[in-house]
């Protein structure tokens, strides 16, 4: 079966094996398939740790994580990681063509699939402006991309695998508001549940659900309107 991408956390607590204290405490929330979830919180709040639990990069110490109602600890990890696209906080590009960089990890991707992923990631128009297009070489002897272009290229790399769930760890920080909005709309159009770690209010405005983390706890959750009405910290972030 293919995933719909409804993710549920039920009282999830997590601690890294080598640390003394839990970095996530009693986290509960529920997403609907194909929606956008923004995760906000100060540095060290636990945002990267939270999304890492979804493809089971780590196991929680307590609580249950479900996808489409199924406890993920009962799912095959290969299947899970095939269905979940993960764009890590640290961007990794290598010397090689744009095409090779997007297909990294899915070397059998066709050019059509690569172009489709690049269009969704809002980077196709930039790529075709280079004289060599998708055969443009990146790296020291080739073209150097801007921060935002690199981010979109790594998003395209995740999308070429056609994930049902996409985890973007600060991957839109260098994008302008319009490009980011186009990206999020494109992901909605393909019904890809998107977790977007962000520090920008512009990214949370259109999210269906905002999770606000503070020191590993879920301080507040809801829509922008709900958090503006109820959450003093969110109001402060919004006004700053
Ligand atoms: P993160 O989950 O990395 O916090 P963050 O993603 O919200 O922070 P940033 O905005 O800077 O990216 O870390 C939460 C806590 O977990 C923090 O105290 C560091 C700790 N930690 C580890 O002990 N081992 C790890 O591998 C990671 C990623 C974090
Ligand atoms: Mg992080």
mmCIF file of C-alpha atoms in Angstrom, residues 25-28 40-42 45 210-222 227 230-237:
data_model
loop_
_atom_site.group_PDB
_atom_site.id
_atom_site.type_symbol
_atom_site.label_atom_id
_atom_site.label_comp_id
_atom_site.label_asym_id
_atom_site.label_seq_id
_atom_site.Cartn_x
_atom_site.Cartn_y
_atom_site.Cartn_z
ATOM 1 C CA UNK A 25 9.210 15.516 26.515
ATOM 2 C CA UNK A 26 5.704 14.092 26.129
ATOM 3 C CA UNK A 27 5.063 15.319 22.579
ATOM 4 C CA UNK A 28 1.557 14.716 21.188
ATOM 5 C CA UNK A 40 9.366 26.446 15.288
ATOM 6 C CA UNK A 41 11.516 26.918 18.324
ATOM 7 C CA UNK A 42 14.852 28.317 19.454
ATOM 8 C CA UNK A 45 14.694 23.196 21.243
ATOM 9 C CA UNK A 210 2.308 24.962 13.826
ATOM 10 C CA UNK A 211 4.277 23.147 16.529
ATOM 11 C CA UNK A 212 6.122 25.506 18.842
ATOM 12 C CA UNK A 213 8.882 23.770 20.780
ATOM 13 C CA UNK A 214 10.613 25.133 23.846
ATOM 14 C CA UNK A 215 13.344 23.139 25.569
ATOM 15 C CA UNK A 216 12.025 19.877 24.151
ATOM 16 C CA UNK A 217 8.405 20.481 25.136
ATOM 17 C CA UNK A 218 5.521 21.366 22.888
ATOM 18 C CA UNK A 219 4.680 24.796 24.243
ATOM 19 C CA UNK A 220 1.793 25.336 21.825
ATOM 20 C CA UNK A 221 0.209 23.908 18.696
ATOM 21 C CA UNK A 222 -2.427 25.159 16.294
ATOM 22 C CA UNK A 227 -1.377 30.784 18.281
ATOM 23 C CA UNK A 230 -3.371 32.048 22.682
ATOM 24 C CA UNK A 231 0.401 31.926 22.829
ATOM 25 C CA UNK A 232 2.461 34.773 24.245
ATOM 26 C CA UNK A 233 5.764 33.412 22.872
ATOM 27 C CA UNK A 234 4.315 33.100 19.367
ATOM 28 C CA UNK A 235 2.969 36.667 19.610
ATOM 29 C CA UNK A 236 6.448 37.854 20.569
ATOM 30 C CA UNK A 237 8.046 36.020 17.632
#
